[in-house]
Amino acid sequence: MKDIMIDQFQYTVGELLIRNKSILDLITKFQDSNARVNRGIVKAVTQCGCVKVNGKKQATLADADFDEIRKSMKTHLDGKLCDNCRDFIEKDIGRNLFYLASICNTLDLNLYDIIIKELDRVKMLGKYNLR
Ligand SMILES: [Zn+2]
């Protein structure tokens, strides 16, 4: 079911993309849409205030095991997105996915296949996949 939905999304995006069909336009639109996602997150902090950033150095646990390291790493984010900020950020992420799917179409790549391959890599590397 999910694979059909992703394929349908990628196909529909391909049908709707007309103005920015050039790979050059797509690359810059993708980058712009990514910047909008980041801007939405920053605005949730600086203009709305529903979330706060409390950044500081992450703890370094040289001899700690994976679970200890995972527990000690912080998001540096306090609070929860309000409905308004959540709505804006979701729309911006959707727009970002639109251009990602468009780039996949142009390069003849299948988004679902990419997700499956990445999932396999993440599962295979498991805790050694420290991103
Ligand atoms: Zn908010």
Short mmCIF file of N, CA and C in Angstrom, two decimals, residues 50-112:
data_model
loop_
_atom_site.label_atom_id
_atom_site.label_comp_id
_atom_site.label_asym_id
_atom_site.label_seq_id
_atom_site.Cartn_x
_atom_site.Cartn_y
_atom_site.Cartn_z
N CYS A 50 6.62 28.70 20.14
CA CYS A 50 6.06 27.44 20.64
C CYS A 50 7.16 26.42 20.96
N VAL A 51 8.31 26.56 20.33
CA VAL A 51 9.47 25.72 20.66
C VAL A 51 10.67 26.62 20.94
N LYS A 52 11.58 26.11 21.74
CA LYS A 52 12.79 26.84 22.10
C LYS A 52 14.01 25.97 21.79
N VAL A 53 15.08 26.62 21.39
CA VAL A 53 16.33 25.91 21.16
C VAL A 53 17.25 26.18 22.33
N ASN A 54 17.75 25.11 22.90
CA ASN A 54 18.66 25.21 24.04
C ASN A 54 19.91 24.43 23.69
N GLY A 55 20.70 25.00 22.79
CA GLY A 55 21.86 24.28 22.27
C GLY A 55 23.06 24.34 23.18
N LYS A 56 23.75 23.24 23.25
CA LYS A 56 25.02 23.18 23.97
C LYS A 56 25.80 21.96 23.46
N LYS A 57 27.03 21.88 23.84
CA LYS A 57 27.89 20.80 23.38
C LYS A 57 27.31 19.44 23.79
N GLN A 58 27.35 18.51 22.86
CA GLN A 58 26.90 17.16 23.17
C GLN A 58 27.96 16.47 24.02
N ALA A 59 27.50 15.64 24.93
CA ALA A 59 28.43 14.90 25.79
C ALA A 59 29.24 13.92 24.95
N THR A 60 30.50 13.77 25.27
CA THR A 60 31.34 12.76 24.60
C THR A 60 31.58 11.62 25.59
N LEU A 61 31.11 10.47 25.20
CA LEU A 61 31.22 9.30 26.07
C LEU A 61 32.06 8.26 25.35
N ALA A 62 33.35 8.38 25.50
CA ALA A 62 34.28 7.53 24.75
C ALA A 62 34.09 6.04 25.02
N ASP A 63 33.88 5.69 26.25
CA ASP A 63 33.78 4.27 26.60
C ASP A 63 32.33 3.78 26.74
N ALA A 64 31.37 4.65 26.43
CA ALA A 64 29.97 4.28 26.62
C ALA A 64 29.49 3.35 25.50
N ASP A 65 28.48 2.57 25.80
CA ASP A 65 27.91 1.71 24.76
C ASP A 65 26.87 2.50 23.96
N PHE A 66 26.35 1.86 22.93
CA PHE A 66 25.43 2.52 22.00
C PHE A 66 24.22 3.11 22.70
N ASP A 67 23.60 2.34 23.60
CA ASP A 67 22.40 2.83 24.28
C ASP A 67 22.69 4.04 25.16
N GLU A 68 23.85 4.03 25.81
CA GLU A 68 24.24 5.18 26.65
C GLU A 68 24.45 6.42 25.79
N ILE A 69 25.12 6.25 24.67
CA ILE A 69 25.38 7.38 23.77
C ILE A 69 24.05 7.92 23.24
N ARG A 70 23.17 7.01 22.81
CA ARG A 70 21.88 7.43 22.27
C ARG A 70 21.06 8.21 23.30
N LYS A 71 21.08 7.72 24.54
CA LYS A 71 20.33 8.41 25.59
C LYS A 71 20.93 9.77 25.92
N SER A 72 22.23 9.90 25.79
CA SER A 72 22.88 11.15 26.20
C SER A 72 22.77 12.25 25.13
N MET A 73 22.54 11.87 23.88
CA MET A 73 22.45 12.87 22.81
C MET A 73 21.12 13.62 22.90
N LYS A 74 21.20 14.94 22.85
CA LYS A 74 20.02 15.79 23.01
C LYS A 74 19.60 16.41 21.67
N THR A 75 18.30 16.69 21.57
CA THR A 75 17.79 17.40 20.38
C THR A 75 18.00 18.90 20.51
N HIS A 76 18.20 19.37 21.72
CA HIS A 76 18.33 20.80 22.03
C HIS A 76 17.04 21.56 21.73
N LEU A 77 15.94 20.85 21.64
CA LEU A 77 14.65 21.47 21.35
C LEU A 77 13.72 21.25 22.55
N ASP A 78 13.16 22.35 23.05
CA ASP A 78 12.20 22.28 24.14
C ASP A 78 10.84 22.72 23.62
N GLY A 79 9.80 22.04 24.06
CA GLY A 79 8.44 22.41 23.67
C GLY A 79 7.94 21.57 22.51
N LYS A 80 6.78 21.95 22.03
CA LYS A 80 6.12 21.21 20.97
C LYS A 80 5.55 22.20 19.96
N LEU A 81 5.61 21.85 18.69
CA LEU A 81 5.08 22.75 17.66
C LEU A 81 3.58 22.99 17.90
N CYS A 82 3.17 24.24 17.76
CA CYS A 82 1.74 24.55 17.82
C CYS A 82 1.12 24.12 16.47
N ASP A 83 -0.19 24.08 16.42
CA ASP A 83 -0.87 23.63 15.20
C ASP A 83 -0.51 24.48 13.99
N ASN A 84 -0.39 25.79 14.21
CA ASN A 84 -0.08 26.71 13.11
C ASN A 84 1.32 26.44 12.54
N CYS A 85 2.32 26.35 13.41
CA CYS A 85 3.69 26.09 12.95
C CYS A 85 3.80 24.70 12.33
N ARG A 86 3.12 23.74 12.95
CA ARG A 86 3.12 22.37 12.40
C ARG A 86 2.57 22.38 10.97
N ASP A 87 1.49 23.10 10.76
CA ASP A 87 0.87 23.18 9.44
C ASP A 87 1.83 23.80 8.41
N PHE A 88 2.48 24.90 8.78
CA PHE A 88 3.43 25.55 7.87
C PHE A 88 4.59 24.62 7.53
N ILE A 89 5.16 24.00 8.55
CA ILE A 89 6.33 23.14 8.33
C ILE A 89 5.96 21.92 7.51
N GLU A 90 4.77 21.35 7.78
CA GLU A 90 4.33 20.20 6.98
C GLU A 90 4.17 20.57 5.51
N LYS A 91 3.61 21.75 5.26
CA LYS A 91 3.45 22.19 3.86
C LYS A 91 4.81 22.40 3.20
N ASP A 92 5.75 22.98 3.95
CA ASP A 92 7.09 23.20 3.40
C ASP A 92 7.81 21.88 3.12
N ILE A 93 7.64 20.91 4.00
CA ILE A 93 8.25 19.59 3.77
C ILE A 93 7.58 18.92 2.56
N GLY A 94 6.28 19.08 2.43
CA GLY A 94 5.58 18.54 1.26
C GLY A 94 6.10 19.14 -0.03
N ARG A 95 6.33 20.45 -0.02
CA ARG A 95 6.88 21.14 -1.19
C ARG A 95 8.29 20.63 -1.50
N ASN A 96 9.07 20.39 -0.44
CA ASN A 96 10.41 19.85 -0.58
C ASN A 96 10.35 18.46 -1.21
N LEU A 97 9.39 17.64 -0.77
CA LEU A 97 9.21 16.30 -1.34
C LEU A 97 8.79 16.37 -2.81
N PHE A 98 7.98 17.39 -3.14
CA PHE A 98 7.56 17.58 -4.53
C PHE A 98 8.79 17.72 -5.43
N TYR A 99 9.72 18.60 -5.03
CA TYR A 99 10.90 18.83 -5.87
C TYR A 99 11.86 17.65 -5.82
N LEU A 100 11.93 16.95 -4.68
CA LEU A 100 12.74 15.74 -4.62
C LEU A 100 12.20 14.69 -5.59
N ALA A 101 10.88 14.51 -5.60
CA ALA A 101 10.27 13.55 -6.53
C ALA A 101 10.49 13.99 -7.97
N SER A 102 10.45 15.30 -8.21
CA SER A 102 10.68 15.80 -9.57
C SER A 102 12.10 15.52 -10.03
N ILE A 103 13.05 15.69 -9.13
CA ILE A 103 14.45 15.39 -9.46
C ILE A 103 14.58 13.89 -9.76
N CYS A 104 13.94 13.06 -8.96
CA CYS A 104 13.95 11.61 -9.21
C CYS A 104 13.37 11.30 -10.58
N ASN A 105 12.26 11.94 -10.93
CA ASN A 105 11.66 11.71 -12.25
C ASN A 105 12.63 12.08 -13.36
N THR A 106 13.27 13.22 -13.23
CA THR A 106 14.17 13.70 -14.28
C THR A 106 15.37 12.77 -14.44
N LEU A 107 15.84 12.20 -13.33
CA LEU A 107 17.00 11.31 -13.38
C LEU A 107 16.60 9.84 -13.54
N ASP A 108 15.30 9.60 -13.75
CA ASP A 108 14.77 8.25 -13.89
C ASP A 108 15.09 7.37 -12.68
N LEU A 109 14.88 7.96 -11.50
CA LEU A 109 15.07 7.23 -10.25
C LEU A 109 13.71 7.03 -9.61
N ASN A 110 13.55 5.91 -8.91
CA ASN A 110 12.29 5.61 -8.25
C ASN A 110 12.43 5.89 -6.75
N LEU A 111 11.62 6.83 -6.27
CA LEU A 111 11.71 7.27 -4.87
C LEU A 111 11.47 6.11 -3.91
N TYR A 112 10.52 5.25 -4.21
CA TYR A 112 10.24 4.11 -3.35
C TYR A 112 11.45 3.17 -3.27
#
